[in-house]
């Protein structure tokens, strides 16, 4: 089995599983069923759970997984999530000696106020903050917070693999292609994703390099993106107004 793999759950969620030897850690188990099936199939014990934010599709499986495996449960200290045993804040680490895994904790407010992302084994688990070719909706934070959170993720090493919590890539790409129809990297990624999805394969993980090259929400300073926003609204303004306009445009598209 791959050391990091997505488990499809609920409508379009991915629960990411990290494993080594006989132990596993899962990120955002919105549902326990598919996680239990995977653990049983691979004969793994669940050592830990990482939670990015309080939405039910990211934490609904906690009670059942805890009853069965008694894992340590890590999540944002700033959000009210029943079952968390190890509250975390930015700069903390989550240690899993069973897997020889250390995860760095990054605060990425915007989708929710306390949203965290985790970095381990050169994979980024970013919940509902960064999606391939898109970003999360801004429910609790401000556009400035979301832009800042995404900007910090974009500064991670380019080879970092991006493990998002939803399969939203095809929908995001339709929007991204409206913004930057002439971006060749975007066009190529859209073709690849169409093929992957037609075969029932996940479009993820992506990489930071790829996201920087084609995700409009990481590109609000690029002339082509500024121009697209300008064409739509008559004016563009600073990168934050461009980002805010992009997010609004995507919300209604
Ligand atoms: Zn969410
Ligand atoms: Fe979600």
Coordinates of C-alpha atoms and ligand atoms in Angstrom, one line a residue:
X1 CA 0.0 0.0 0.0
X2 CA 1.1 3.6 -0.7
X3 CA 2.3 5.4 2.5
X4 CA -0.2 8.2 1.8
X5 CA -3.5 7.3 0.1
X6 CA -7.0 8.8 -0.2
X7 CA -10.0 7.0 1.0
X8 CA -13.2 8.2 -0.8
X9 CA -16.0 9.0 1.7
X10 CA -19.4 10.6 1.8
X11 CA -20.3 12.6 -1.4
X12 CA -16.9 13.8 -2.6
X13 CA -14.7 13.8 0.5
X14 CA -11.2 12.2 0.7
X15 CA -10.0 10.9 4.1
X16 CA -6.2 10.7 3.7
X17 CA -4.5 7.8 5.3
X18 CA -0.8 7.7 6.2
X19 CA 0.6 4.3 7.1
X20 CA 3.8 2.6 8.0
X21 CA 4.4 -0.9 9.4
X22 CA 1.3 -1.8 11.3
X23 CA 0.0 1.7 12.1
X24 CA -2.0 4.4 10.4
X25 CA -3.1 8.0 10.9
X26 CA -6.1 9.4 9.1
X27 CA -6.9 13.1 8.3
X28 CA -10.5 14.3 8.5
X29 CA -12.5 11.1 8.9
X30 CA -16.0 12.4 8.1
X31 CA -17.2 8.9 8.1
X32 CA -15.9 5.9 10.1
X33 CA -17.1 3.1 7.7
X34 CA -14.6 3.4 4.9
X35 CA -11.7 4.0 7.3
X36 CA -12.5 0.8 9.3
X37 CA -12.8 -1.2 6.0
X38 CA -9.4 0.1 4.9
X39 CA -7.8 -0.6 8.3
X40 CA -9.2 -4.1 8.4
X41 CA -8.2 -4.9 4.8
X42 CA -4.6 -3.7 5.4
X43 CA -4.4 -5.1 9.0
X44 CA -3.5 -1.7 10.4
X45 CA -4.1 -0.1 13.8
X46 CA -5.3 3.5 14.0
X47 CA -2.7 5.4 16.1
X48 CA -4.1 8.9 15.4
X49 CA -6.6 11.2 13.9
X50 CA -5.8 14.7 12.5
X51 CA -8.7 17.1 12.1
X52 CA -8.4 20.3 10.1
X53 CA -11.7 22.0 11.1
X54 CA -15.1 21.6 12.7
X55 CA -17.3 20.8 9.8
X56 CA -19.1 17.5 10.2
X57 CA -17.9 16.0 6.9
X58 CA -14.4 16.2 8.4
X59 CA -15.0 14.9 11.8
X60 CA -18.2 12.8 11.8
X61 CA -16.3 9.5 12.1
X62 CA -14.5 10.4 15.4
X63 CA -16.8 8.8 17.9
X64 CA -16.9 5.4 16.1
X65 CA -13.2 5.3 15.4
X66 CA -12.4 6.3 19.0
X67 CA -14.6 3.6 20.4
X68 CA -12.9 1.0 18.3
X69 CA -9.2 2.0 18.2
X70 CA -8.7 4.6 21.0
X71 CA -6.4 6.8 18.8
X72 CA -5.0 10.2 19.8
X73 CA -7.2 12.9 18.2
X74 CA -5.5 16.1 17.2
X75 CA -7.3 19.2 16.0
X76 CA -7.6 23.0 16.2
X77 CA -7.7 24.3 19.8
X78 CA -9.7 27.3 18.5
X79 CA -12.7 25.2 17.4
X80 CA -15.2 23.3 19.4
X81 CA -14.8 19.7 18.2
X82 CA -16.0 16.9 20.5
X83 CA -13.4 14.1 20.9
X84 CA -10.2 16.1 20.5
X85 CA -7.6 14.8 23.0
X86 CA -4.7 16.9 21.7
X87 CA -5.6 20.5 20.8
X88 CA -3.1 22.2 18.5
X89 CA -2.1 25.7 17.4
X90 CA 0.1 27.1 14.7
X91 CA 3.8 26.1 15.2
X92 CA 2.9 22.9 17.2
X93 CA 3.8 19.4 15.9
X94 CA 1.8 16.2 16.1
X95 CA 4.2 13.3 16.8
X96 CA 3.4 9.7 15.8
X97 CA 6.4 7.6 16.8
X98 CA 4.5 4.4 15.7
X99 CA 4.9 5.6 12.1
X100 CA 8.1 7.6 12.5
X101 CA 6.0 10.6 11.5
X102 CA 6.1 14.2 12.7
X103 CA 3.4 16.6 11.4
X104 CA 3.9 20.3 11.4
X105 CA 0.8 22.4 12.2
X106 CA 0.0 25.5 10.1
X107 CA -2.9 27.9 10.9
X108 CA -4.8 28.6 7.7
X109 CA -7.9 30.7 8.8
X110 CA -10.5 31.6 6.1
X111 CA -12.9 28.7 5.5
X112 CA -13.3 28.5 9.3
X113 CA -11.7 30.7 11.9
X114 CA -9.5 27.9 13.5
X115 CA -8.7 25.9 10.3
X116 CA -5.4 24.0 10.5
X117 CA -3.3 22.4 7.8
X118 CA -0.7 19.6 8.5
X119 CA 2.6 18.9 6.8
X120 CA 4.1 15.5 7.1
X121 CA 6.2 13.2 4.8
X122 CA 6.3 16.1 2.3
X123 CA 2.5 16.0 1.9
X124 CA 0.2 18.9 2.8
X125 CA -3.2 18.0 4.3
X126 CA -5.0 21.3 3.8
X127 CA -8.7 20.3 4.4
X128 CA -11.0 22.8 2.8
X129 CA -8.4 25.6 2.4
X130 CA -6.6 24.8 -0.8
X131 CA -8.2 22.7 -3.5
X132 CA -6.7 21.8 -6.9
X133 CA -7.5 24.8 -9.1
X134 CA -9.6 26.3 -6.4
X135 CA -9.9 27.2 -2.7
X136 CA -12.5 26.8 0.0
X137 CA -15.5 29.0 0.5
X138 CA -14.9 31.8 3.1
X139 CA -17.5 31.0 5.8
X140 CA -16.0 32.4 9.0
X141 CA -12.9 34.3 8.0
X142 CA -12.2 37.3 5.7
X143 CA -10.9 37.3 2.1
X144 CA -7.7 38.8 3.5
X145 CA -7.2 35.9 5.9
X146 CA -7.9 33.3 3.2
X147 CA -5.5 35.0 0.7
X148 CA -2.9 35.1 3.4
X149 CA -3.4 31.5 4.4
X150 CA -3.1 30.4 0.7
X151 CA -0.1 32.6 0.2
X152 CA 1.7 30.8 3.1
X153 CA 0.8 27.4 1.6
X154 CA 2.2 28.6 -1.8
X155 CA 5.6 29.2 -0.1
X156 CA 6.0 25.5 0.8
X157 CA 8.5 23.6 -1.2
X158 CA 7.3 23.2 -4.8
X159 CA 7.4 19.4 -4.7
X160 CA 5.1 19.2 -1.7
X161 CA 2.1 17.0 -2.5
X162 CA -1.2 18.7 -1.9
X163 CA -3.8 16.4 -0.3
X164 CA -7.2 18.2 -0.4
X165 CA -10.3 17.0 1.4
X166 CA -12.6 17.1 -1.6
X167 CA -12.7 15.9 -5.2
X168 CA -13.7 19.3 -6.6
X169 CA -11.0 19.5 -9.2
X170 CA -13.2 19.2 -12.4
X171 CA -15.6 21.9 -11.2
X172 CA -12.7 24.2 -10.2
X173 CA -11.0 23.7 -13.5
X174 CA -14.2 24.9 -15.4
X175 CA -14.0 28.1 -13.5
X176 CA -10.2 28.4 -13.8
X177 CA -10.4 28.0 -17.5
X178 CA -12.9 30.9 -17.7
X179 CA -10.4 33.1 -15.8
X180 CA -7.2 32.0 -17.7
X181 CA -8.3 30.2 -20.9
X182 CA -4.9 30.6 -22.5
X183 CA -2.8 29.1 -19.6
X184 CA -1.2 26.1 -21.2
X185 CA -0.4 24.4 -17.8
X186 CA -4.1 24.8 -16.8
X187 CA -5.2 23.4 -20.2
X188 CA -2.9 20.4 -19.8
X189 CA -4.0 19.7 -16.2
X190 CA -7.7 19.9 -17.3
X191 CA -7.0 17.2 -19.9
X192 CA -5.3 15.0 -17.4
X193 CA -8.0 15.4 -14.8
X194 CA -10.7 14.5 -17.3
X195 CA -8.9 11.3 -18.1
X196 CA -8.3 10.4 -14.4
X197 CA -11.9 11.0 -13.5
X198 CA -13.2 9.1 -16.5
X199 CA -11.3 6.1 -15.1
X200 CA -12.7 6.7 -11.6
X201 CA -9.3 7.8 -10.3
X202 CA -8.7 10.7 -7.8
X203 CA -7.3 13.9 -9.3
X204 CA -5.2 14.3 -6.1
X205 CA -2.6 14.7 -4.8
X206 CA -1.6 17.8 -6.7
X207 CA 1.7 19.7 -6.0
X208 CA 2.5 23.2 -4.9
X209 CA 4.3 23.8 -8.1
X210 CA 1.3 22.8 -10.2
X211 CA -1.1 24.9 -8.1
X212 CA 1.1 28.0 -8.4
X213 CA 1.1 27.5 -12.1
X214 CA -2.6 27.3 -12.7
X215 CA -4.8 27.9 -9.5
X216 CA -6.4 31.3 -10.0
X217 CA -6.6 31.8 -6.3
X218 CA -2.8 31.6 -6.0
X219 CA -2.4 33.9 -9.0
X220 CA -4.2 37.1 -8.1
X221 CA -1.1 39.1 -9.0
X222 CA -0.7 37.6 -12.4
X223 CA -1.5 40.0 -15.3
X224 CA -3.7 37.4 -17.0
X225 CA -5.9 37.0 -13.8
X226 CA -6.0 40.7 -13.1
X227 CA -7.1 41.3 -16.7
X228 CA -9.9 38.7 -16.4
X229 CA -11.2 40.3 -13.3
X230 CA -11.0 43.7 -14.9
X231 CA -12.9 42.5 -18.0
X232 CA -15.7 41.3 -15.7
X233 CA -15.9 44.2 -13.2
X234 CA -14.5 47.1 -15.2
X235 CA -11.7 47.6 -12.7
X236 CA -9.3 45.3 -10.8
X237 CA -7.5 47.1 -8.0
X238 CA -4.9 45.6 -5.7
X239 CA -4.2 41.8 -5.4
X240 CA -6.6 41.5 -2.4
X241 CA -9.5 43.1 -4.4
X242 CA -8.7 40.8 -7.3
X243 CA -8.7 37.8 -4.9
X244 CA -12.0 38.9 -3.3
X245 CA -13.6 39.4 -6.7
X246 CA -12.4 36.0 -7.9
X247 CA -13.9 34.3 -4.8
X248 CA -17.2 36.1 -5.3
X249 CA -17.2 35.2 -9.1
X250 CA -16.6 31.6 -8.3
X251 CA -19.4 31.6 -5.7
X252 CA -22.0 32.6 -8.3
X253 CA -20.6 30.8 -11.3
Ligands
LIG1 ZN1 -15.5 22.5 5.5
LIG2 FE1 -15.6 19.9 3.7

